[in-house]
Short mmCIF file of C-alpha atoms in Angstrom, two decimals:
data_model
loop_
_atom_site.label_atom_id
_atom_site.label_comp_id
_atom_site.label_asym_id
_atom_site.label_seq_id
_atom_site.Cartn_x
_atom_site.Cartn_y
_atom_site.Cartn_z
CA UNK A 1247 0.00 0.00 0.00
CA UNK A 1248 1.59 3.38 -0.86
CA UNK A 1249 1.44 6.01 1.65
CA UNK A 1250 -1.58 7.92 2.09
CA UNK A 1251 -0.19 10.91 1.51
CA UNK A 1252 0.99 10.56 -1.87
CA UNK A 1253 -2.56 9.85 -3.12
CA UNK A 1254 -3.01 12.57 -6.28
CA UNK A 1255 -5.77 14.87 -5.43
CA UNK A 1256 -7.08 13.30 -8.88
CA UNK A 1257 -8.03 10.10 -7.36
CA UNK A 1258 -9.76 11.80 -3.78
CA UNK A 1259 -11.71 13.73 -6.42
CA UNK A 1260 -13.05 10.29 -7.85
CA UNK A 1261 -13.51 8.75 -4.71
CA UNK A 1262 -16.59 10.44 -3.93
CA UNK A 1263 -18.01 9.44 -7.17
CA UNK A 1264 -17.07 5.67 -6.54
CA UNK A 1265 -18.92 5.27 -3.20
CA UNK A 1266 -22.12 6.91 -4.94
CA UNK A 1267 -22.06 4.28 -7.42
CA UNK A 1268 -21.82 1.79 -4.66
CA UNK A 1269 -23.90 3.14 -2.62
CA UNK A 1270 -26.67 2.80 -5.72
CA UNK A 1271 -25.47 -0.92 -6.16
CA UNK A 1272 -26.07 -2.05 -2.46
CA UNK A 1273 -29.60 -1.10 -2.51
CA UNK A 1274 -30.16 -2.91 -5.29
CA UNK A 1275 -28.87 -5.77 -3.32
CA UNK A 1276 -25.94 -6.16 -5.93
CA UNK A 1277 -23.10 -7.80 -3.97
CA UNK A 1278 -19.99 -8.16 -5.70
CA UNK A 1279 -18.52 -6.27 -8.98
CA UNK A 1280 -16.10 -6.33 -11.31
CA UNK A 1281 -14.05 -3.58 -12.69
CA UNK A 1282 -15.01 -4.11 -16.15
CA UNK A 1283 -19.39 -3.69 -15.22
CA UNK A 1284 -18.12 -1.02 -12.70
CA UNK A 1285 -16.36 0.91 -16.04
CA UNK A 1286 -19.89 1.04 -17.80
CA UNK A 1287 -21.81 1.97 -14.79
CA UNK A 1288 -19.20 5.11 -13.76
CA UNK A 1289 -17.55 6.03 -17.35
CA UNK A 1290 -14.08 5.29 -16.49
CA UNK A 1291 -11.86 2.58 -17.79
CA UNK A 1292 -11.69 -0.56 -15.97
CA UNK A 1293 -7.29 -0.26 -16.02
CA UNK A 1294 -8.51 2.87 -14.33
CA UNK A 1295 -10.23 1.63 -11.40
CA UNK A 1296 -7.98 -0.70 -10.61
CA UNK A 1297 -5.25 1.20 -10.74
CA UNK A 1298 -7.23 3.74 -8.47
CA UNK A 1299 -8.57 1.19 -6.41
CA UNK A 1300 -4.54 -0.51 -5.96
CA UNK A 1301 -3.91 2.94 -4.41
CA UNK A 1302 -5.27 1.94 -1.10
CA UNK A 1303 -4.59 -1.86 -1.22
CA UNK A 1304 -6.06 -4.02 -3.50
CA UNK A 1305 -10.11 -4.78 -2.42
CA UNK A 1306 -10.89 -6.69 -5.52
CA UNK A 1307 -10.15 -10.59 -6.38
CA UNK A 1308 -9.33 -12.08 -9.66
CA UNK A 1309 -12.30 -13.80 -10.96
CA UNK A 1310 -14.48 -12.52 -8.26
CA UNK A 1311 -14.56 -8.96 -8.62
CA UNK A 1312 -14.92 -6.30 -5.60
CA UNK A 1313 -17.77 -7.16 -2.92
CA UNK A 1314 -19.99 -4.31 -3.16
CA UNK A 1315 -20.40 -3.87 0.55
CA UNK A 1316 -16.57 -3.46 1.46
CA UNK A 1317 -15.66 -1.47 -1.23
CA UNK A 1318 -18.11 1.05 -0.12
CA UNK A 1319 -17.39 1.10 3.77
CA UNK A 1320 -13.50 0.87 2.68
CA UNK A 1321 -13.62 4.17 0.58
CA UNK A 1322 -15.76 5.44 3.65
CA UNK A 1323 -12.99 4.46 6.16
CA UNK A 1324 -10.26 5.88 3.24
CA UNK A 1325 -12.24 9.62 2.83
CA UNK A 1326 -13.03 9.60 6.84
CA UNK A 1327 -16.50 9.01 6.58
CA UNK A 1328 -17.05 7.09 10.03
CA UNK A 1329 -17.14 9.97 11.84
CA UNK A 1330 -18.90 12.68 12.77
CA UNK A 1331 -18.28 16.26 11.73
CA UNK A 1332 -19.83 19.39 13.50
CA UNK A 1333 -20.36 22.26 11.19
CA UNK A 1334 -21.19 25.90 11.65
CA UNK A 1335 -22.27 28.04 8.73
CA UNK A 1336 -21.64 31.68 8.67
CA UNK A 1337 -23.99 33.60 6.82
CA UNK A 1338 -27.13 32.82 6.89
CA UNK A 1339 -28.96 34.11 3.72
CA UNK A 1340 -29.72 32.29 0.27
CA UNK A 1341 -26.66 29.68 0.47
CA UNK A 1342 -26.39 29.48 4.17
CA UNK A 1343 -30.34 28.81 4.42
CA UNK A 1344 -30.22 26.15 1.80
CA UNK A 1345 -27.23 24.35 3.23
CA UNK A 1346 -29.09 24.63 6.79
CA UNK A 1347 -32.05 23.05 5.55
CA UNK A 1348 -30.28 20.42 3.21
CA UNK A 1349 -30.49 17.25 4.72
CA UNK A 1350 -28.54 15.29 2.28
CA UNK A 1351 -25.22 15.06 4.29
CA UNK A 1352 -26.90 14.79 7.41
CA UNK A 1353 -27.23 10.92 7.14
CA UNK A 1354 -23.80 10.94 6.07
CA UNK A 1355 -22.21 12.16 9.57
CA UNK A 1356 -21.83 16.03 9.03
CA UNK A 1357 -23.91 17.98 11.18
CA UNK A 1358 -24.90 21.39 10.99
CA UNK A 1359 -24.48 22.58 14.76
CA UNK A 1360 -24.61 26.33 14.60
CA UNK A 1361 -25.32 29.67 12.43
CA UNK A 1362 -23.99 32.69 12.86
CA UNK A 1363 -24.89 36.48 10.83
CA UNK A 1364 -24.36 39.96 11.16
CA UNK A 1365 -28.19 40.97 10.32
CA UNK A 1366 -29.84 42.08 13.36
CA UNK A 1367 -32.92 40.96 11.77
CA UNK A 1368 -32.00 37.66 11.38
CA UNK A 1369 -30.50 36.87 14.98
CA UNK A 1370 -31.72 35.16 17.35
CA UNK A 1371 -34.32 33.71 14.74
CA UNK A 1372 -34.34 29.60 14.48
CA UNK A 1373 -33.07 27.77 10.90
CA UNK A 1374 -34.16 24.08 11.10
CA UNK A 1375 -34.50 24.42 14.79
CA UNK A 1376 -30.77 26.06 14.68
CA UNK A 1377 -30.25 29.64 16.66
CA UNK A 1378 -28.85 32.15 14.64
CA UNK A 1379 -25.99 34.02 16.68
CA UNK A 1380 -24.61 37.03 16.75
CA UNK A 1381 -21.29 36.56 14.43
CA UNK A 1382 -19.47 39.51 17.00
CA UNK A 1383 -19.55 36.24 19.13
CA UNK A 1384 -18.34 33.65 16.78
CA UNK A 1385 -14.67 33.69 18.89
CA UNK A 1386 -16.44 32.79 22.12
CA UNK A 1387 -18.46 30.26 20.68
CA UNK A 1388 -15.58 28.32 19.11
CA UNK A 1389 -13.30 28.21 22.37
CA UNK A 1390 -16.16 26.95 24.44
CA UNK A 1391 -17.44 24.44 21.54
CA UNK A 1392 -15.02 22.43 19.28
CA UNK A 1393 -16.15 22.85 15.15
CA UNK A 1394 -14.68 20.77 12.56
CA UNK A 1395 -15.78 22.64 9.67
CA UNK A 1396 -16.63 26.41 9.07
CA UNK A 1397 -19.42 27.11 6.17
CA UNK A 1398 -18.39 30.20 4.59
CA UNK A 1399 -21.98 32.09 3.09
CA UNK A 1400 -20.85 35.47 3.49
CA UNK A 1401 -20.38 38.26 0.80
CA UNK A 1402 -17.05 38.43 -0.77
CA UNK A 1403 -15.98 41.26 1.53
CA UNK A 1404 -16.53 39.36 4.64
CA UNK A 1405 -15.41 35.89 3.68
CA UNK A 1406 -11.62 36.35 4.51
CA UNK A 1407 -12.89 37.39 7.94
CA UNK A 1408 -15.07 34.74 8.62
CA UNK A 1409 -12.17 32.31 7.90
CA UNK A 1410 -9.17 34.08 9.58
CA UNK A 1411 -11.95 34.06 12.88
CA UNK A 1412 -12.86 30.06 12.23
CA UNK A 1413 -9.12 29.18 11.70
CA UNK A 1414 -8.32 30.92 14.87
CA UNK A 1415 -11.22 28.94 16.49
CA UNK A 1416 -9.30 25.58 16.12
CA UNK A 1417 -11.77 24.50 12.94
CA UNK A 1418 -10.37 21.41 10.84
CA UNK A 1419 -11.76 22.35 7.50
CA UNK A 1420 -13.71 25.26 5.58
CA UNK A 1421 -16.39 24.85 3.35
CA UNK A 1422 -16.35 27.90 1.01
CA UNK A 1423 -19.14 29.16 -1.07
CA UNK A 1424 -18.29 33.02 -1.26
CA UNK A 1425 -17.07 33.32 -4.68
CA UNK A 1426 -13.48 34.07 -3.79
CA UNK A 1427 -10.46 32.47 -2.69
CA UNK A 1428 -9.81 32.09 0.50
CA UNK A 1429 -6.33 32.18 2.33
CA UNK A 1430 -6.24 29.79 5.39
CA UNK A 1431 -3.11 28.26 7.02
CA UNK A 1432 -1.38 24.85 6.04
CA UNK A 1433 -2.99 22.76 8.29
CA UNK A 1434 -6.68 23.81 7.53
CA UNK A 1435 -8.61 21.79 4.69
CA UNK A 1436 -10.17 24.12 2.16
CA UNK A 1437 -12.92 22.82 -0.20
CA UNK A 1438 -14.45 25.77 -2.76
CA UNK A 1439 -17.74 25.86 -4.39
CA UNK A 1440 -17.54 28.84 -6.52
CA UNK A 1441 -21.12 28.42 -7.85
CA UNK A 1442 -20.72 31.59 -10.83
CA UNK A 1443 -17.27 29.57 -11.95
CA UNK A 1444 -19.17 26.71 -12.59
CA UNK A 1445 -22.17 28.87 -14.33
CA UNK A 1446 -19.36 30.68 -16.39
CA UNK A 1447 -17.71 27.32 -17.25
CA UNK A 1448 -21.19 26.09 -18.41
CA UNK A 1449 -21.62 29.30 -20.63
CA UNK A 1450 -18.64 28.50 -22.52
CA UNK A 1451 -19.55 25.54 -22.74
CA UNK A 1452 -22.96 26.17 -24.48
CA UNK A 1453 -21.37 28.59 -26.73
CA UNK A 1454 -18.67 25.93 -27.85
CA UNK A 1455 -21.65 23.67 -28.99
CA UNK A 1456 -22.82 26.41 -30.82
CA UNK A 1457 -20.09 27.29 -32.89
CA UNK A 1458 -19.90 23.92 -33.95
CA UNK A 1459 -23.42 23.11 -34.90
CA UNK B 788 -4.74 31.47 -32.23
CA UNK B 789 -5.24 27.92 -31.79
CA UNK B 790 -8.62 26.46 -32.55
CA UNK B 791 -11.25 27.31 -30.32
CA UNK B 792 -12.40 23.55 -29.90
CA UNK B 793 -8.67 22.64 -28.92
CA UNK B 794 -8.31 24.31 -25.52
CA UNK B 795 -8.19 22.15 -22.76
CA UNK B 796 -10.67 21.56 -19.85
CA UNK B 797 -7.85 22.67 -17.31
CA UNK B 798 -7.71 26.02 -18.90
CA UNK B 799 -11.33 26.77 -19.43
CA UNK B 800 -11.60 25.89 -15.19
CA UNK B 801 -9.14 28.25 -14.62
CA UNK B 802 -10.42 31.35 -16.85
CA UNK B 803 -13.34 31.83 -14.59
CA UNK B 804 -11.21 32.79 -11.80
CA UNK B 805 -8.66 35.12 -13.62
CA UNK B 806 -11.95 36.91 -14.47
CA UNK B 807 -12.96 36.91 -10.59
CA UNK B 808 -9.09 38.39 -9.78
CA UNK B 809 -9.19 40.70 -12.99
CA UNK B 810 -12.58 42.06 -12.03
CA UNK B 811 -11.04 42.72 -8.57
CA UNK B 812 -8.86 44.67 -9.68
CA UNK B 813 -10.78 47.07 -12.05
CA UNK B 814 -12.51 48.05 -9.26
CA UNK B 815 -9.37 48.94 -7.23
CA UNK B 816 -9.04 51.09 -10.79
CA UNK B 817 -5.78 49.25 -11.70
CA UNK B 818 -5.55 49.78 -15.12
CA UNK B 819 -2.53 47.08 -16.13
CA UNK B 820 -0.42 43.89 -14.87
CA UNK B 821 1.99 41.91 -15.34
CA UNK B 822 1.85 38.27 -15.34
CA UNK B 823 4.11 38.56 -12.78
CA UNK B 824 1.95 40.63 -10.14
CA UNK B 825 -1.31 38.56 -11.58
CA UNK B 826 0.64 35.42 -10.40
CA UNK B 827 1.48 36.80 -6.93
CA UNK B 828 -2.50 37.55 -6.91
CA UNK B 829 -3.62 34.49 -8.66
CA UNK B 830 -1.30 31.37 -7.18
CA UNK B 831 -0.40 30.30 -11.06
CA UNK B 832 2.66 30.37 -12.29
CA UNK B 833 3.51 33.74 -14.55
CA UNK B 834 4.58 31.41 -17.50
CA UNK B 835 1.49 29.56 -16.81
CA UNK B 836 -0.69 32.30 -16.80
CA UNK B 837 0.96 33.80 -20.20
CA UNK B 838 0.84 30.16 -21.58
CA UNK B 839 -3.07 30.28 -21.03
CA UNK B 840 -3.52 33.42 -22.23
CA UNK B 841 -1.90 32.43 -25.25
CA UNK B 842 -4.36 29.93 -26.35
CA UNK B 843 -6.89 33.01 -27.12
CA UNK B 844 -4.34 35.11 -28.69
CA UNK B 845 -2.03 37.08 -26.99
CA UNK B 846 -3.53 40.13 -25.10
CA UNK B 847 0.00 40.91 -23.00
CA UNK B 848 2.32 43.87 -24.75
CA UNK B 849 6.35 42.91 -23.94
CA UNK B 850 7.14 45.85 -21.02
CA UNK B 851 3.94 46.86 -20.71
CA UNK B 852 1.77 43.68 -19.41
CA UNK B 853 -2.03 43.46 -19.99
CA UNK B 854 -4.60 45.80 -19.96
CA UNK B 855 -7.14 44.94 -17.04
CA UNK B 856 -10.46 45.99 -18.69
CA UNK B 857 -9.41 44.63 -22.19
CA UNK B 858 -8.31 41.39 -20.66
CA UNK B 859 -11.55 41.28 -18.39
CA UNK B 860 -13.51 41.41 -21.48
CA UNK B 861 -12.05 38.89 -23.74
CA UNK B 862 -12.61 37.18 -21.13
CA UNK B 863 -15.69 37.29 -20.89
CA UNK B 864 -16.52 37.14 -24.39
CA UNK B 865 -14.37 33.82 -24.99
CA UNK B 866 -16.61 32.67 -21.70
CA UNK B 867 -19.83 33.60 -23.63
CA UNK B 868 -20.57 36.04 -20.70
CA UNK B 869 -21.57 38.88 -23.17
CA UNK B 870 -24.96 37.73 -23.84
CA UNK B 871 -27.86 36.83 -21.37
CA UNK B 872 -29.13 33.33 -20.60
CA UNK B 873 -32.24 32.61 -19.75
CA UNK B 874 -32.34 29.76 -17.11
CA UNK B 875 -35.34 27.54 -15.77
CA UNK B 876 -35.17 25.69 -12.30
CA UNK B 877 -37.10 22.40 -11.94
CA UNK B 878 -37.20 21.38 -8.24
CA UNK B 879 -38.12 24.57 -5.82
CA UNK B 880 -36.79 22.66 -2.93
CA UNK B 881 -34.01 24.27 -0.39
CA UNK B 882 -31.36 24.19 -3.02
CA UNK B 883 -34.22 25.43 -5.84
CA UNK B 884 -35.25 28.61 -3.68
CA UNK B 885 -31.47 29.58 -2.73
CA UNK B 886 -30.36 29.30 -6.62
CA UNK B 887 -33.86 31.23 -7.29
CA UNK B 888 -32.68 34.00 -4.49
CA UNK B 889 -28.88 34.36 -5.21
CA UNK B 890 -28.73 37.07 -7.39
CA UNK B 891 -24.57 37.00 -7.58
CA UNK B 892 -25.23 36.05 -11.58
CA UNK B 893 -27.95 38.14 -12.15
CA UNK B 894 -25.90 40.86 -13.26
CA UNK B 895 -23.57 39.05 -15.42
CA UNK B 896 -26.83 37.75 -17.62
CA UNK B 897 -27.90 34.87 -16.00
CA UNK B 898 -31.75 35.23 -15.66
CA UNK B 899 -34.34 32.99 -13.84
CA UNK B 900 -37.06 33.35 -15.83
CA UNK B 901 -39.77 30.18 -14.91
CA UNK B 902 -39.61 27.59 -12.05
CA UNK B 903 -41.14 24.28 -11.51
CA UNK B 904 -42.16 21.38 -9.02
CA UNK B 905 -44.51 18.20 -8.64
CA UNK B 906 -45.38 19.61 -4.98
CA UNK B 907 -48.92 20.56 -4.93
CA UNK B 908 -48.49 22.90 -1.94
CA UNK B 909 -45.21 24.80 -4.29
CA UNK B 910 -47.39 25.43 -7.62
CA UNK B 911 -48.62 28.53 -7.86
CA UNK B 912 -46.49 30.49 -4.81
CA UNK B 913 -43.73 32.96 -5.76
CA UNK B 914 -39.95 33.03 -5.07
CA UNK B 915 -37.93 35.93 -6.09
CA UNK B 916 -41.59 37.35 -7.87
CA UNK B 917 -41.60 34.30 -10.16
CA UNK B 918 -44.45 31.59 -10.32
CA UNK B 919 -43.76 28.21 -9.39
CA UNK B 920 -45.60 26.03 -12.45
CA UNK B 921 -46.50 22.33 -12.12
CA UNK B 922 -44.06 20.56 -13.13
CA UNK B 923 -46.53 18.29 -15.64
CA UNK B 924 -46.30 21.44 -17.93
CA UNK B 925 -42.46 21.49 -18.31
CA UNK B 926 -42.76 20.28 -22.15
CA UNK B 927 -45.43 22.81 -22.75
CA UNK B 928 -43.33 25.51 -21.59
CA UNK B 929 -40.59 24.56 -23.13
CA UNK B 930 -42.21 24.42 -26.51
CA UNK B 931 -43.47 27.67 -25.84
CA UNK B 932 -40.43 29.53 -24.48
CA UNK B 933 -37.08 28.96 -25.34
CA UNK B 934 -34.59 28.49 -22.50
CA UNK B 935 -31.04 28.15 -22.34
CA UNK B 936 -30.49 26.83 -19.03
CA UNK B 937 -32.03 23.91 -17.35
CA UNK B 938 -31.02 24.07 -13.55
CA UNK B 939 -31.89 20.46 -11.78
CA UNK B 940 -32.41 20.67 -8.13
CA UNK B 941 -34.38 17.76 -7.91
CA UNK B 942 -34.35 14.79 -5.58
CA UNK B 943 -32.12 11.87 -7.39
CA UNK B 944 -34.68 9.47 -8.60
CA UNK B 945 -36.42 12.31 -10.56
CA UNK B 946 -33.08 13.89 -12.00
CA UNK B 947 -32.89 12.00 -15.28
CA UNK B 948 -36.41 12.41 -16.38
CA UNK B 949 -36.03 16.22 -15.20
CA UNK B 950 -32.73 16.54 -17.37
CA UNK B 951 -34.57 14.31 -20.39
CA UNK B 952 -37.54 16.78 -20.66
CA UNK B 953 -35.70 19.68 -20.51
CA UNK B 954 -33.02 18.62 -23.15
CA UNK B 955 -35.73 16.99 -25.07
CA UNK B 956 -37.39 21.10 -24.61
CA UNK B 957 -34.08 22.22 -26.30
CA UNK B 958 -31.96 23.86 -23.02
CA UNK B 959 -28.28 24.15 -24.44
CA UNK B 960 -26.89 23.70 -21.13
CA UNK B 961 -27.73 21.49 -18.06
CA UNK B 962 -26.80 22.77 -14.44
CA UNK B 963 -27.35 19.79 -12.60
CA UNK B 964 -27.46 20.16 -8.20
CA UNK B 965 -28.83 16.63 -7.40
CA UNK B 966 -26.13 14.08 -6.44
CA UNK B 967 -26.08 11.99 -9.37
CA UNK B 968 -24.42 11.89 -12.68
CA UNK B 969 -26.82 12.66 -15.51
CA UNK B 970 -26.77 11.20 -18.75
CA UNK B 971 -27.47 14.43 -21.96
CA UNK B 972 -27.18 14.51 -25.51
CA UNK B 973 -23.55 15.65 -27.03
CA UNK B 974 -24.72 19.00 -27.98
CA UNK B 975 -26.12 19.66 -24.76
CA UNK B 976 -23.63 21.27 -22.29
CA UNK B 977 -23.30 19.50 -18.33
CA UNK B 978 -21.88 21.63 -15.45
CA UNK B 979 -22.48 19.19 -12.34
CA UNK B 980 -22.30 20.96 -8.65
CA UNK B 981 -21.86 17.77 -6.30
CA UNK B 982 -22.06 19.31 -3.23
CA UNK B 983 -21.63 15.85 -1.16
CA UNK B 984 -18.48 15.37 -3.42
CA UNK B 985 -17.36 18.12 -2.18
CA UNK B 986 -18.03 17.60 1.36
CA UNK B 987 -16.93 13.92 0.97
CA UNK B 988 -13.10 15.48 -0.44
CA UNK B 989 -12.80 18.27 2.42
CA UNK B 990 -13.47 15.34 4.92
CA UNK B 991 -11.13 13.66 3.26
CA UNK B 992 -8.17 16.09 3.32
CA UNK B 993 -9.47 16.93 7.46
CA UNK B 994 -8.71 13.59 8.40
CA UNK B 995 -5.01 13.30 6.25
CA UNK B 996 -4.19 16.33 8.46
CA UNK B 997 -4.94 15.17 11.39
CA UNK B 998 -2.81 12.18 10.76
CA UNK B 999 0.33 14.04 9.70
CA UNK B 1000 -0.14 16.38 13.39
#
């Protein structure tokens, strides 16, 4: 097995994708695999998901395949999915609201624990049965309760803020959606959803097609 | 110039954020830069910055660097950003009514202009001053109105049929929020925003820093 570390951020960006398909294949009750009907169900080669799958130690048997089931709790264990995660989200219009209220991940482990704005309006009001504090507090609240990951839904011009405060705070990870980058020391995880980046890709996209039809 | 078709996927992910930085600093009123500077900004490289700049042409002047606003805008016209798109949301769930409420694209031409659901108790309400429709009249609609952009924020099970109608209702481009991979015809454009991915990498990276501390 090679050491974790050297795992190209290529392959953690797959791995997600993997334990989907899984997850789709256990509840049809499928049980084992192989790489070859894996290929046609995920789109990439079945040299490819081998070779990603031999990154972590080989699950799969010759002739056999992979079994479904350990596949999908061993790219769990891998991405450090049997565990919990306490979130806090700071900002709590559009995004922050939606990602309060989105239960998807909440199955999954990752649990929204806290909000926190600067609109008098919206403090002290509940989001999913969540307070929403004062963000002047946001320092307080992190040495008295320990955060794994900081939700960043604040405007551009506050988003650096938000993260310097969270960093500070001891959080493992931010989640960013303010379309910007963010600046946050070595030992902090940073994961970006630049929503508009991925409109604007799309746009070019489109206009490609055009051009050629 | 190299053919339009040619440029890579890497490049095309990367010119949405040069416009972000560029747009920056046109509102700071800086009126040129180097690759240099735009690389202390940006992260890249300055040779890989001028290498993807390149691949459009060259817009940099030897002593002189590149001219903010021109850059900005060929930009944004290589991005198809000079044009407006009119965009449709089936699925006015939490994710539905936070796309429908973020108006960060609105003024770069990105317009909601109809929305859509199967839940009785959503048809006919408002978001954002728009009308939710039943969802049973997508095709209708469609036939009726043309539409550039099909946003799904469905649940998973009713993705593909959501994505089907729409493409079958002529959207160029799919913007697809359910956590699934969709399958679209070649000349219809897929931008994907996996938002457990996401979560599922920055847990990921969390836990490989907490084993190297």
């Amino acid at each position: 097995m090679k050491e974790k570390g050297k795992i190209s951020s290529a392959v953690i960006r797959r791995l997600p994708r993997y334990r989907r398909y899984l997850e789709d294949l256990l509840k049809k009750d499928v049980e084992r695999i192989s790489s070859g009907e894996l290929s046609r169900h995920i789109g990439y080669t079945a040299s490819q998901i081998r070779q990603d799958f031999n990154n972590f130690g080989g699950f799969g048997q010759q002739g056999y395949g992979y079994n479904v089931k350990s596949l999908y709790e061993a790219i769990g264990g891998i991405m450090g999915l049997n565990r919990e995660y306490k979130m806090t989200i700071i900002g709590c219009g559009n995004v922050g609201q939606a990602i309060a209220n989105y239960s998807y991940y909440y199955e999954q482990g990752f649990r929204v624990v806290s909000l926190f704005d600067v609109d008098e309006t919206l403090i002290g009001s509940t989001i999913n049965e969540i307070e929403v504090r004062d963000a002047e507090t946001l320092g307080e609240y992190l040495a008295a309760n320990a955060v794994d990951i900081g939700i960043i839904c604040t405007s551009k011009s506050s988003a650096q803020e938000a993260a310097d405060k969270l960093c500070a705070g001891g959080v493992k990870g931010i989640w960013n959606f303010a379309p910007m980058d963010l600046t946050v020391p070595e030992n902090v995880a940073l994961e970006n959803v630049h929503l508009s980046d991925s409109l604007h890709s799309l746009a070019y996209y489109i206009n490609e097609n055009e051009k050629e039809s």
